[in-house]
Amino acid sequence: MATLCAHSSPAQAITLLDIIRGGPANRAPVYNDRLPGRETRERRVDPQPLPKVTGPKYHAYKPDAVRAVRTAGFAVAGNDASPFADAKVSASEDVAAAIESFYGKNATPLWVSNGDVTSKAQAVIELFERADAYGLDPADYRLTVPELLTASTEPVSATMSDGMAAVPGDGHRRALMQFELDLSASVLRFAQDMVRGRLDPNRISDYHDFKRKDVKLAFVLPFVRAEENPAAYLEGLAPQSPQFVALKAELARLKAKVSDRDQRIELPYDLLLKPGTDDPAVAGVVAAIREVASDDLTSAHAETLSGYQEAGKYTPELVELVKAFQKEAGLKPDGVVGRATVRALVGHSDEAKIEKLVIAMEQARWLPTELGERHVFINQPAYMAYYHEDGDEQFSMRVVVGSKSNQTYFFQDEIETVEFNPYWGVPQSIIINEMLPHLRSDPSYLDRMGYQVEVSGRPVSSSSVNWYGSTQSIAVRQPPSSDNALGELKILFPNAHAIYMHDTPSKSYFQRDTRALSHGCIRLAEPRKMAAAVLGVTEQEIGSRIAGGRNKGEKVTSKIPVYVSYFTAWPNKDGVIEYFDDVYDRDAATLKAMAATTKARTS
């Protein structure tokens, strides 16, 4: 298991040495006359260096596979199948199947009539050009529109269907049929993207864990046929949650703001600008400071900002301006513009915010249409947890999430149990990566630290275990105490990643602004408050359960959805969008996946 946080159950029955070395065949030869798992006199070859248990991986994104739509069986009412049969359309399996199902039923064209493209088709094409308003890419849905009938000089064909009346010769007719299928494929792709997003999140990384939504594409084209305004029907497929609506409105606001500017502010990511040097990027630095610095800072340096004219000259006055900005941004005020300063300058620009909004709108589509009247929402980049009841946010609290090397997953589940005075079952990953080096040199390490050790279910002392050559299952756990890593309680939503919410004795971490510090689980600043909310009791009652000192689990009366999410742009309870740093660089991975998707769809 890759997530490095606590387990409540014993370790699996697998030899610790097997885990370390990769299997029985890799063991160092050991000759002894002792019981397995017990320390006795032995001679042993030097062991191989210990490997590390590594976490999940990020992947080079692979877009949906496509296949050719089988058009040979298509027929236009009153005509032969040849125009459709000549059309070449490639699409994902579910889009292709929906096209084949619809046009295989002797359907008349949806998008062409009397030798021309219909007004309904034109309206849908115009919608596609506005797809970016919904966080989608218009390029994914563009297609070639045939020339108008009046522009064609081909002779009129004598054999035509009702939908193809007065069509010129075979070349134009084939172009119209190609357009017909291309537009239907784009409509289906657009409908699917509006509902579930363009990406399969699980292909971005192993930290993403979502069941991809099943969009019933077989119903889309029949619905479109029945609609007077297909474009409005397709627009109506967008998520209607308050969060998505707020993201969409903010995207429109920022796009309008950016379009009013003369030019986009860009700075090289690897820029290194030192006092006394010149660089063309100086102009971008000044422009970025004008946009993102506080009013107080720009007022204090108004003369420098208004008087800047020497392109590329990093003057002493500009150095002081940069130092002031660095101080305001919490950076070392040395006047050197490097990666951290570039990130502070353009990482919060309107363009950067637009990217965050587009990613957030994509990710919002991975979540259920309704989050639930009662739920817990954890946003890792915000380092916050929010409890909702009766559809409204009741309270929020600070959290600590996984470090960059022990990242918290992005998934959803349901809260089932609160456990008081918990044991901490130490995961094998922590035993191997963190404890084993101590145990090799000091086998009594766990005894002194108050941990309990079992070999094949039998309690043993840590010092009695041969940490080089045990052949038995070893479990390590920390009993309930004020020093227990899980504190007073943990809140369980059983999942494949062994992630849960819990208390912690390390309270000082909650005072930090950056709180990516755990082994992957969610540490709560106010665990009693969250436990009381999910159990529907008072904090005083929670305190009474803890005061008994006994390890005990209590089921919640109804399962409560919990969203362990990752949004660098998300609305607060007042609907105002807040922006956060990309703690794990997941936004960058998502942008690459989006680019790969558009490349695959347009090539």
Coordinates of C-alpha atoms in Angstrom, one line a residue:
M1 CA 0.0 0.0 0.0
A2 CA 1.5 3.2 -1.1
T3 CA -0.1 5.8 1.2
L4 CA 2.2 6.2 4.2
C5 CA -0.4 6.7 7.0
A6 CA -1.8 4.6 9.7
H7 CA -3.6 1.3 9.5
S8 CA -5.9 0.0 12.2
S9 CA -5.5 -3.7 11.2
P10 CA -2.4 -5.9 11.5
A11 CA 0.0 -6.3 8.7
Q12 CA -0.6 -8.9 6.0
A13 CA 0.9 -12.3 6.5
I14 CA 4.0 -11.6 4.4
T15 CA 7.6 -11.9 5.5
L16 CA 9.2 -8.5 6.3
L17 CA 12.3 -9.7 4.5
D18 CA 10.2 -10.6 1.5
I19 CA 8.9 -7.0 1.4
I20 CA 12.4 -5.6 1.7
R21 CA 14.2 -7.8 -0.8
G22 CA 11.4 -8.4 -3.2
G23 CA 10.7 -12.1 -2.5
P24 CA 12.2 -15.3 -1.0
A25 CA 14.6 -15.8 -3.8
N26 CA 16.4 -12.6 -2.9
R27 CA 17.1 -13.4 0.7
A28 CA 20.6 -13.4 2.0
P29 CA 21.7 -16.9 3.0
V30 CA 21.1 -17.4 6.8
Y31 CA 22.2 -20.4 8.8
N32 CA 20.7 -20.7 12.3
D33 CA 19.1 -23.1 14.7
R34 CA 16.5 -20.8 16.1
L35 CA 12.8 -20.2 15.8
P36 CA 11.7 -17.9 13.0
G37 CA 11.5 -14.3 14.2
R38 CA 13.7 -14.9 17.2
E39 CA 17.2 -13.5 17.7
T40 CA 19.8 -16.2 18.2
R41 CA 23.5 -16.7 17.3
E42 CA 23.9 -16.9 13.5
R43 CA 26.2 -16.2 10.7
R44 CA 24.9 -14.2 7.7
V45 CA 26.2 -12.7 4.5
D46 CA 25.9 -8.9 4.3
P47 CA 22.3 -7.9 3.4
Q48 CA 21.6 -6.0 0.2
P49 CA 20.9 -2.3 0.7
L50 CA 17.3 -1.7 1.8
P51 CA 15.0 -0.4 -0.9
K52 CA 12.4 2.3 -0.3
V53 CA 8.7 1.8 -0.5
T54 CA 7.7 4.4 -3.2
G55 CA 4.4 6.1 -3.6
P56 CA 2.1 6.1 -6.6
K57 CA 3.2 7.5 -9.9
Y58 CA 2.2 10.2 -12.4
H59 CA 1.6 9.0 -16.0
A60 CA 2.1 10.3 -19.5
Y61 CA -1.6 10.7 -20.3
K62 CA -3.2 8.4 -22.8
P63 CA -6.3 9.9 -24.4
D64 CA -9.3 7.7 -25.2
A65 CA -8.6 5.1 -27.9
V66 CA -10.6 5.6 -31.1
R67 CA -11.9 3.3 -33.8
A68 CA -13.5 3.8 -37.2
V69 CA -17.3 4.2 -37.2
R70 CA -18.8 1.4 -39.2
T71 CA -20.9 3.2 -41.8
A72 CA -21.6 0.5 -44.3
G73 CA -24.9 -0.3 -42.8
F74 CA -26.2 3.2 -42.7
A75 CA -28.9 4.3 -45.1
V76 CA -30.7 7.6 -45.7
A77 CA -34.5 7.1 -46.1
G78 CA -35.4 6.6 -49.7
N79 CA -31.8 6.3 -50.8
D80 CA -28.9 3.9 -50.9
A81 CA -26.1 3.8 -48.3
S82 CA -23.3 5.0 -50.5
P83 CA -23.0 8.6 -49.2
F84 CA -22.6 7.4 -45.6
A85 CA -20.6 4.4 -46.6
D86 CA -17.9 6.7 -48.0
A87 CA -17.7 8.8 -44.9
K88 CA -14.7 8.3 -42.7
V89 CA -15.3 9.0 -39.0
S90 CA -13.1 8.0 -36.0
A91 CA -14.4 8.2 -32.5
S92 CA -14.1 6.7 -29.0
E93 CA -15.9 3.4 -28.6
D94 CA -19.0 4.8 -26.9
V95 CA -19.3 7.7 -29.3
A96 CA -18.9 5.3 -32.3
A97 CA -21.4 2.9 -30.9
A98 CA -24.0 5.7 -30.4
I99 CA -23.5 6.9 -34.0
E100 CA -23.9 3.3 -35.4
S101 CA -27.0 2.7 -33.3
F102 CA -28.7 6.0 -34.4
Y103 CA -27.9 5.9 -38.1
G104 CA -28.3 2.2 -38.4
K105 CA -32.1 2.6 -38.0
N106 CA -32.7 4.2 -41.4
A107 CA -32.7 7.7 -39.9
T108 CA -32.9 10.8 -42.0
P109 CA -30.1 13.3 -41.6
L110 CA -30.2 15.5 -38.5
W111 CA -28.0 18.4 -39.7
V112 CA -28.5 18.8 -43.5
S113 CA -31.5 19.5 -45.6
N114 CA -32.1 20.6 -49.2
G115 CA -28.5 20.3 -50.0
D116 CA -27.3 22.6 -47.2
V117 CA -26.5 22.8 -43.5
T118 CA -29.5 23.5 -41.3
S119 CA -29.9 26.5 -39.0
K120 CA -29.9 24.0 -36.1
A121 CA -26.5 22.8 -37.2
Q122 CA -25.2 26.3 -37.4
A123 CA -26.4 27.1 -33.9
V124 CA -24.7 24.0 -32.5
I125 CA -21.4 24.9 -34.3
E126 CA -21.6 28.4 -32.8
L127 CA -22.1 26.8 -29.4
F128 CA -18.9 24.7 -29.9
E129 CA -17.0 27.9 -30.6
R130 CA -18.1 29.1 -27.1
A131 CA -17.1 25.8 -25.4
D132 CA -14.3 27.6 -23.5
A133 CA -17.0 29.3 -21.5
Y134 CA -17.7 25.9 -20.0
G135 CA -14.0 25.0 -19.4
L136 CA -13.8 23.0 -22.6
D137 CA -11.6 23.5 -25.7
P138 CA -13.4 24.6 -28.9
A139 CA -10.8 22.9 -31.0
D140 CA -12.1 19.5 -29.8
Y141 CA -15.4 20.0 -31.6
R142 CA -14.4 21.9 -34.8
L143 CA -15.3 20.4 -38.2
T144 CA -15.3 21.2 -41.8
V145 CA -18.6 22.8 -43.0
P146 CA -19.4 22.0 -46.7
E147 CA -19.7 24.9 -49.2
L148 CA -23.1 26.3 -49.7
L149 CA -25.3 24.9 -52.5
T150 CA -25.0 28.1 -54.5
A151 CA -21.2 27.8 -54.5
S152 CA -21.2 24.4 -56.1
T153 CA -21.0 23.9 -59.9
E154 CA -21.6 20.2 -59.8
P155 CA -24.6 18.7 -61.7
V156 CA -27.6 17.8 -59.6
S157 CA -28.0 14.1 -58.8
A158 CA -31.2 12.5 -60.0
T159 CA -31.5 10.2 -57.0
M160 CA -32.0 11.9 -53.7
S161 CA -33.7 11.4 -50.3
D162 CA -36.1 13.8 -48.7
G163 CA -33.2 15.2 -46.6
M164 CA -31.0 15.6 -49.6
A165 CA -33.5 17.1 -52.1
A166 CA -32.0 19.4 -54.7
V167 CA -28.5 18.3 -53.8
P168 CA -25.8 18.8 -56.4
G169 CA -23.7 15.8 -57.6
D170 CA -22.1 13.0 -55.7
G171 CA -19.1 15.0 -54.4
H172 CA -21.2 17.6 -52.6
R173 CA -23.6 14.9 -51.4
R174 CA -20.7 12.9 -49.9
A175 CA -19.4 16.1 -48.3
L176 CA -22.8 16.7 -46.7
M177 CA -22.9 13.1 -45.4
Q178 CA -19.4 13.4 -44.0
F179 CA -20.4 16.7 -42.3
E180 CA -23.6 15.0 -40.9
L181 CA -21.6 12.2 -39.2
D182 CA -18.8 14.6 -38.1
L183 CA -21.2 16.9 -36.4
S184 CA -23.0 14.0 -34.7
A185 CA -19.7 12.7 -33.4
S186 CA -18.8 16.2 -32.1
V187 CA -22.2 16.6 -30.5
L188 CA -21.8 13.3 -28.7
R189 CA -18.3 14.1 -27.6
F190 CA -19.4 17.6 -26.4
A191 CA -22.3 16.1 -24.5
Q192 CA -20.0 13.6 -22.8
D193 CA -17.5 16.2 -22.0
M194 CA -20.1 18.6 -20.5
V195 CA -21.2 15.9 -18.1
R196 CA -18.1 14.0 -17.1
G197 CA -15.2 16.0 -18.3
R198 CA -12.6 15.5 -21.1
L199 CA -10.2 13.4 -19.0
D200 CA -10.2 10.1 -17.3
P201 CA -8.6 11.2 -14.0
N202 CA -7.2 7.8 -13.2
R203 CA -4.9 8.0 -16.2
I204 CA -3.3 11.2 -14.9
S205 CA -1.8 9.6 -11.8
D206 CA -2.3 6.8 -9.3
Y207 CA -3.3 9.4 -6.8
H208 CA -6.5 10.0 -8.7
D209 CA -9.3 7.5 -7.8
F210 CA -12.6 8.0 -9.5
K211 CA -15.2 5.8 -11.2
R212 CA -15.7 7.6 -14.5
K213 CA -19.3 8.7 -15.1
D214 CA -21.4 6.7 -17.6
V215 CA -23.1 9.1 -20.0
K216 CA -26.0 7.5 -21.8
L217 CA -25.0 8.6 -25.3
A218 CA -27.6 6.4 -27.0
F219 CA -30.2 8.9 -25.9
V220 CA -28.5 12.1 -27.1
L221 CA -29.1 12.1 -30.8
P222 CA -32.8 11.0 -30.4
F223 CA -33.2 13.9 -28.0
V224 CA -31.5 16.3 -30.3
R225 CA -33.8 15.2 -33.1
A226 CA -36.8 16.0 -30.9
E227 CA -35.5 19.3 -29.8
E228 CA -36.4 22.6 -31.5
N229 CA -33.2 24.1 -30.1
P230 CA -30.5 21.4 -29.9
A231 CA -27.9 24.0 -28.9
A232 CA -29.9 24.9 -25.8
Y233 CA -30.3 21.2 -24.9
L234 CA -26.6 20.7 -25.1
E235 CA -25.9 23.8 -23.0
G236 CA -28.3 22.4 -20.4
L237 CA -26.0 19.4 -19.9
A238 CA -23.4 21.6 -18.0
P239 CA -23.2 20.9 -14.2
Q240 CA -25.7 23.1 -12.3
S241 CA -24.1 22.9 -8.9
P242 CA -23.5 26.3 -7.2
Q243 CA -19.8 25.6 -7.2
F244 CA -19.6 25.0 -11.0
V245 CA -21.9 28.0 -11.7
A246 CA -19.5 30.2 -9.6
L247 CA -16.5 28.9 -11.4
K248 CA -18.1 29.6 -14.7
A249 CA -19.0 33.1 -13.8
E250 CA -15.5 33.8 -12.5
L251 CA -14.0 32.4 -15.8
A252 CA -16.2 34.7 -17.8
R253 CA -15.2 37.7 -15.7
L254 CA -11.5 37.1 -16.0
K255 CA -11.6 36.3 -19.7
A256 CA -13.3 39.6 -20.3
K257 CA -10.7 41.4 -18.2
V258 CA -7.8 39.8 -20.0
S259 CA -9.3 40.5 -23.4
D260 CA -9.4 44.2 -22.5
R261 CA -5.7 44.3 -21.9
D262 CA -3.2 45.1 -24.7
Q263 CA -1.1 42.0 -24.1
R264 CA -0.6 39.0 -22.0
I265 CA 2.0 39.1 -19.3
E266 CA 4.5 36.3 -19.6
L267 CA 7.8 35.6 -17.9
P268 CA 10.2 32.7 -18.6
Y269 CA 9.9 30.1 -15.9
D270 CA 13.7 29.8 -15.6
L271 CA 14.3 33.6 -15.6
L272 CA 17.3 34.7 -13.5
L273 CA 17.5 38.5 -13.3
K274 CA 20.1 39.9 -10.9
P275 CA 20.8 43.5 -9.9
G276 CA 23.1 45.2 -12.4
T277 CA 22.1 43.1 -15.4
D278 CA 19.8 43.8 -18.3
D279 CA 17.1 41.5 -19.8
P280 CA 14.1 42.0 -22.1
A281 CA 12.0 40.3 -19.4
V282 CA 12.3 43.4 -17.2
A283 CA 9.3 44.9 -18.9
G284 CA 7.2 41.8 -18.0
V285 CA 8.4 42.0 -14.4
V286 CA 7.2 45.6 -14.1
A287 CA 3.9 44.8 -15.8
A288 CA 3.3 41.8 -13.5
I289 CA 4.0 43.9 -10.4
R290 CA 1.5 46.5 -11.6
E291 CA -1.1 43.8 -11.8
V292 CA -0.5 41.6 -8.7
A293 CA 1.1 43.9 -6.1
S294 CA -1.0 45.5 -3.4
D295 CA -2.3 49.0 -3.7
D296 CA -0.1 50.1 -0.9
L297 CA 3.0 48.8 -2.7
T298 CA 2.1 50.3 -6.1
S299 CA 1.3 53.6 -4.4
A300 CA 4.6 53.7 -2.6
H301 CA 6.5 53.0 -5.8
A302 CA 4.2 54.9 -8.2
E303 CA 6.9 57.2 -9.5
T304 CA 9.1 54.2 -10.4
L305 CA 6.2 52.4 -12.1
S306 CA 4.9 55.4 -14.0
G307 CA 8.4 56.5 -15.1
Y308 CA 9.6 53.1 -16.4
Q309 CA 10.5 53.5 -20.0
E310 CA 13.9 51.8 -20.5
A311 CA 13.0 48.4 -21.8
G312 CA 15.4 45.8 -20.5
K313 CA 17.2 48.0 -18.0
Y314 CA 17.1 46.6 -14.5
T315 CA 17.7 50.0 -12.8
P316 CA 18.4 50.4 -9.0
E317 CA 14.9 51.9 -8.7
L318 CA 13.4 48.7 -10.2
V319 CA 15.6 46.6 -7.9
E320 CA 14.0 48.3 -4.9
L321 CA 10.6 47.8 -6.4
V322 CA 11.3 44.1 -6.8
K323 CA 12.6 43.9 -3.2
A324 CA 9.4 45.4 -1.9
F325 CA 7.3 43.0 -3.9
Q326 CA 9.4 40.0 -2.7
K327 CA 8.9 41.1 0.9
E328 CA 5.2 41.5 0.4
A329 CA 5.1 38.0 -1.1
G330 CA 7.0 36.4 1.8
L331 CA 10.1 35.9 -0.2
K332 CA 13.7 36.8 0.5
P333 CA 14.0 40.5 -0.5
D334 CA 17.3 40.3 -2.5
G335 CA 16.2 41.8 -5.8
V336 CA 17.0 38.6 -7.6
V337 CA 14.2 37.5 -9.9
G338 CA 14.3 33.7 -10.0
R339 CA 11.7 30.9 -10.1
A340 CA 10.1 31.7 -6.7
T341 CA 9.7 35.4 -7.7
V342 CA 8.4 34.5 -11.2
R343 CA 5.9 32.2 -9.6
A344 CA 4.7 34.9 -7.2
L345 CA 4.5 37.4 -10.1
V346 CA 2.6 35.4 -12.8
G347 CA 1.5 32.3 -10.8
H348 CA -1.4 34.5 -9.5
S349 CA -1.9 36.5 -12.7
D350 CA -5.3 36.5 -14.4
E351 CA -4.0 34.1 -17.0
A352 CA -2.8 31.7 -14.3
K353 CA -6.2 32.0 -12.5
I354 CA -8.0 31.2 -15.8
E355 CA -5.9 28.0 -16.0
K356 CA -6.9 27.1 -12.5
L357 CA -10.6 27.7 -13.2
V358 CA -10.5 25.5 -16.3
I359 CA -8.9 22.7 -14.3
A360 CA -11.4 23.2 -11.5
M361 CA -14.3 23.0 -13.9
E362 CA -12.9 19.8 -15.4
Q363 CA -12.4 18.3 -11.9
A364 CA -15.8 19.4 -10.7
R365 CA -17.3 17.1 -13.4
W366 CA -15.6 14.1 -11.8
L367 CA -17.7 14.7 -8.6
P368 CA -21.3 13.7 -8.3
T369 CA -23.9 16.2 -9.7
E370 CA -25.0 16.8 -6.1
L371 CA -22.5 16.6 -3.3
G372 CA -25.2 15.9 -0.8
E373 CA -27.2 17.9 1.8
R374 CA -24.8 16.6 4.4
H375 CA -21.1 16.0 3.6
V376 CA -17.5 16.7 4.4
F377 CA -15.4 18.5 1.8
I378 CA -11.6 18.5 2.2
N379 CA -9.6 20.7 -0.2
Q380 CA -6.0 19.8 0.0
P381 CA -4.4 22.9 -1.5
A382 CA -6.5 25.1 0.9
Y383 CA -5.5 22.9 3.8
M384 CA -9.1 23.0 5.0
A385 CA -12.0 20.7 5.8
Y386 CA -15.6 21.9 5.5
Y387 CA -18.7 20.3 7.1
H388 CA -22.0 20.8 5.3
E389 CA -25.5 20.0 6.7
D390 CA -28.9 21.0 5.3
G391 CA -27.1 22.2 2.2
D392 CA -25.0 24.8 3.9
E393 CA -21.5 25.0 5.3
Q394 CA -21.8 24.7 9.1
F395 CA -18.1 25.1 10.0
S396 CA -14.6 24.7 8.6
M397 CA -11.2 23.8 10.2
R398 CA -7.6 23.7 9.3
V399 CA -6.1 20.4 8.3
V400 CA -2.7 18.9 7.7
V401 CA -2.4 16.8 4.5
G402 CA 0.3 14.6 3.0
S403 CA 3.7 15.9 2.2
K404 CA 4.8 16.1 -1.4
S405 CA 6.6 12.7 -1.0
N406 CA 3.6 11.2 0.7
Q407 CA 0.7 12.8 -1.2
T408 CA -2.9 12.5 -0.2
Y409 CA -5.1 11.0 -2.9
F410 CA -8.0 12.7 -4.7
F411 CA -11.1 10.6 -4.3
Q412 CA -14.6 10.3 -2.6
D413 CA -16.0 7.9 -0.1
E414 CA -18.5 7.6 2.8
I415 CA -17.8 8.1 6.5
E416 CA -18.8 5.1 8.5
T417 CA -17.1 5.0 11.9
V418 CA -15.5 7.1 14.6
E419 CA -12.9 5.3 16.7
F420 CA -12.0 6.7 20.1
N421 CA -8.6 6.2 21.7
P422 CA -7.3 4.4 18.6
Y423 CA -4.4 2.1 18.1
W424 CA -2.0 3.1 15.4
G425 CA -1.2 0.1 13.2
V426 CA 2.1 1.1 11.6
P427 CA 2.1 0.6 7.8
Q428 CA 4.8 -1.6 6.3
S429 CA 5.9 1.5 4.3
I430 CA 6.8 3.4 7.5
I431 CA 8.3 0.3 9.1
I432 CA 10.6 -0.1 6.1
N433 CA 11.3 3.5 5.2
E434 CA 11.6 5.0 8.7
M435 CA 11.8 2.4 11.4
L436 CA 13.9 -0.4 10.0
P437 CA 17.2 1.7 9.8
H438 CA 16.8 2.3 13.6
L439 CA 15.9 -1.3 14.3
R440 CA 18.9 -2.7 12.4
S441 CA 21.2 -0.8 14.8
D442 CA 19.0 -0.9 17.8
P443 CA 16.5 -3.8 17.9
S444 CA 15.0 -2.5 21.2
Y445 CA 14.0 0.8 19.6
L446 CA 10.3 -0.1 19.4
D447 CA 10.3 -1.4 23.0
R448 CA 11.6 1.9 24.3
M449 CA 9.1 3.9 22.2
G450 CA 6.2 2.0 23.7
Y451 CA 5.2 0.1 20.5
Q452 CA 3.7 -3.4 20.5
V453 CA 5.2 -6.0 18.2
E454 CA 3.7 -9.3 17.0
V455 CA 5.2 -12.1 15.0
S456 CA 2.6 -14.4 13.5
G457 CA 0.1 -13.0 16.0
R458 CA 2.3 -13.6 19.0
P459 CA 3.3 -10.6 21.2
V460 CA 7.1 -10.4 21.3
S461 CA 9.6 -7.7 22.3
S462 CA 11.2 -5.7 19.6
S463 CA 14.6 -6.7 20.8
S464 CA 13.9 -10.4 20.3
V465 CA 13.1 -10.0 16.6
N466 CA 15.8 -10.6 14.0
W467 CA 15.2 -7.5 11.9
Y468 CA 17.5 -8.9 9.2
G469 CA 16.1 -12.3 8.7
S470 CA 12.6 -12.8 10.1
T471 CA 10.5 -15.2 8.1
Q472 CA 7.2 -14.5 9.9
S473 CA 4.6 -11.8 9.5
I474 CA 5.5 -8.8 11.7
A475 CA 2.9 -6.3 12.9
V476 CA 3.8 -3.1 14.8
R477 CA 1.2 -0.9 16.5
Q478 CA 1.2 2.0 18.9
P479 CA -1.3 1.6 21.8
P480 CA -3.7 4.5 22.8
S481 CA -1.9 7.2 24.7
S482 CA -1.4 11.0 24.7
D483 CA 1.6 10.4 22.4
N484 CA -0.3 8.2 20.0
A485 CA 0.2 9.4 16.4
L486 CA -3.6 9.4 15.9
G487 CA -4.4 11.3 19.1
E488 CA -7.8 10.9 20.7
L489 CA -9.8 9.7 17.7
K490 CA -10.0 8.9 14.0
I491 CA -12.9 9.1 11.6
L492 CA -13.0 6.3 9.1
F493 CA -14.2 6.1 5.6
P494 CA -12.8 2.7 4.5
N495 CA -10.9 3.0 1.2
A496 CA -8.2 1.3 -0.8
H497 CA -5.7 4.0 0.2
A498 CA -5.9 3.7 4.0
I499 CA -6.7 7.4 4.4
Y500 CA -8.8 8.8 7.1
M501 CA -9.2 11.9 9.3
H502 CA -7.7 11.9 12.8
D503 CA -6.4 13.9 15.7
T504 CA -2.7 14.5 16.3
P505 CA -0.4 15.4 19.2
S506 CA 1.5 17.7 16.9
K507 CA -0.8 20.7 17.3
S508 CA 1.8 23.3 16.3
Y509 CA 1.5 22.2 12.6
F510 CA -1.9 23.9 12.3
Q511 CA -0.3 27.3 12.9
R512 CA 1.7 27.0 9.6
D513 CA 0.4 28.4 6.4
T514 CA 1.8 25.4 4.4
R515 CA 0.5 22.3 5.9
A516 CA 1.5 19.4 3.6
L517 CA 3.3 17.6 6.4
S518 CA 1.6 14.2 7.0
H519 CA 2.2 10.7 5.7
G520 CA -1.0 11.0 3.6
C521 CA -3.9 11.0 6.1
I522 CA -5.9 14.1 7.1
R523 CA -5.1 15.6 10.5
L524 CA -7.9 17.7 12.0
A525 CA -7.3 20.9 14.0
E526 CA -10.6 20.3 15.8
P527 CA -11.2 16.5 15.7
R528 CA -13.8 16.5 18.5
K529 CA -16.0 19.1 16.6
M530 CA -15.9 17.0 13.4
A531 CA -16.6 13.8 15.3
A532 CA -19.6 15.4 17.1
A533 CA -20.9 16.6 13.8
V534 CA -20.8 13.2 11.9
L535 CA -22.2 11.3 14.9
G536 CA -24.9 13.9 15.6
V537 CA -23.9 14.4 19.3
T538 CA -22.3 17.2 21.3
E539 CA -18.6 17.8 21.8
Q540 CA -19.1 17.2 25.5
E541 CA -20.4 13.7 24.7
I542 CA -17.4 13.1 22.5
G543 CA -15.2 14.2 25.4
S544 CA -16.9 11.6 27.7
R545 CA -16.3 8.8 25.2
I546 CA -12.6 9.7 25.1
A547 CA -12.3 10.2 28.9
G548 CA -13.0 6.5 29.4
G549 CA -9.7 5.7 27.8
R550 CA -11.0 2.6 26.1
N551 CA -10.5 1.8 22.5
K552 CA -14.0 1.8 20.9
G553 CA -15.6 2.3 17.5
E554 CA -19.0 3.9 17.0
K555 CA -20.9 3.7 13.7
V556 CA -22.4 6.9 12.2
T557 CA -26.2 6.6 11.9
S558 CA -26.1 7.3 8.2
K559 CA -23.3 7.2 5.7
I560 CA -21.9 10.7 5.0
P561 CA -20.1 11.5 1.7
V562 CA -16.6 12.7 2.1
Y563 CA -14.7 14.4 -0.7
V564 CA -10.9 14.3 -0.4
S565 CA -10.4 16.8 -3.2
Y566 CA -7.8 18.8 -4.9
F567 CA -8.9 22.2 -6.2
T568 CA -6.6 25.2 -6.7
A569 CA -9.6 27.3 -7.4
W570 CA -12.9 26.9 -5.5
P571 CA -15.7 29.0 -4.2
N572 CA -16.1 29.8 -0.5
K573 CA -19.4 29.7 1.3
D574 CA -20.3 33.1 -0.1
G575 CA -19.6 32.0 -3.7
V576 CA -16.3 34.0 -4.0
I577 CA -13.6 32.1 -5.8
E578 CA -10.4 31.5 -3.8
Y579 CA -7.1 30.5 -5.3
F580 CA -4.5 28.2 -3.9
D581 CA -1.0 27.1 -4.7
D582 CA -0.6 23.8 -6.6
V583 CA 0.9 21.8 -3.7
Y584 CA 1.6 18.6 -5.6
D585 CA 2.0 20.1 -9.1
R586 CA -1.1 18.2 -10.1
D587 CA -2.4 21.1 -12.1
A588 CA 0.6 20.9 -14.4
A589 CA -0.1 17.2 -14.9
T590 CA -3.8 17.9 -15.7
L591 CA -2.9 20.6 -18.2
K592 CA -0.6 18.1 -20.0
A593 CA -3.4 15.6 -20.1
M594 CA -5.7 18.3 -21.6
A595 CA -3.2 19.1 -24.2
A596 CA -2.7 15.5 -25.1
T597 CA -6.5 15.1 -25.4
T598 CA -6.9 18.0 -27.8
K599 CA -3.9 16.8 -29.9
A600 CA -5.4 13.4 -30.2
R601 CA -8.8 14.7 -31.2
T602 CA -7.6 17.2 -33.8
S603 CA -4.8 15.2 -35.4

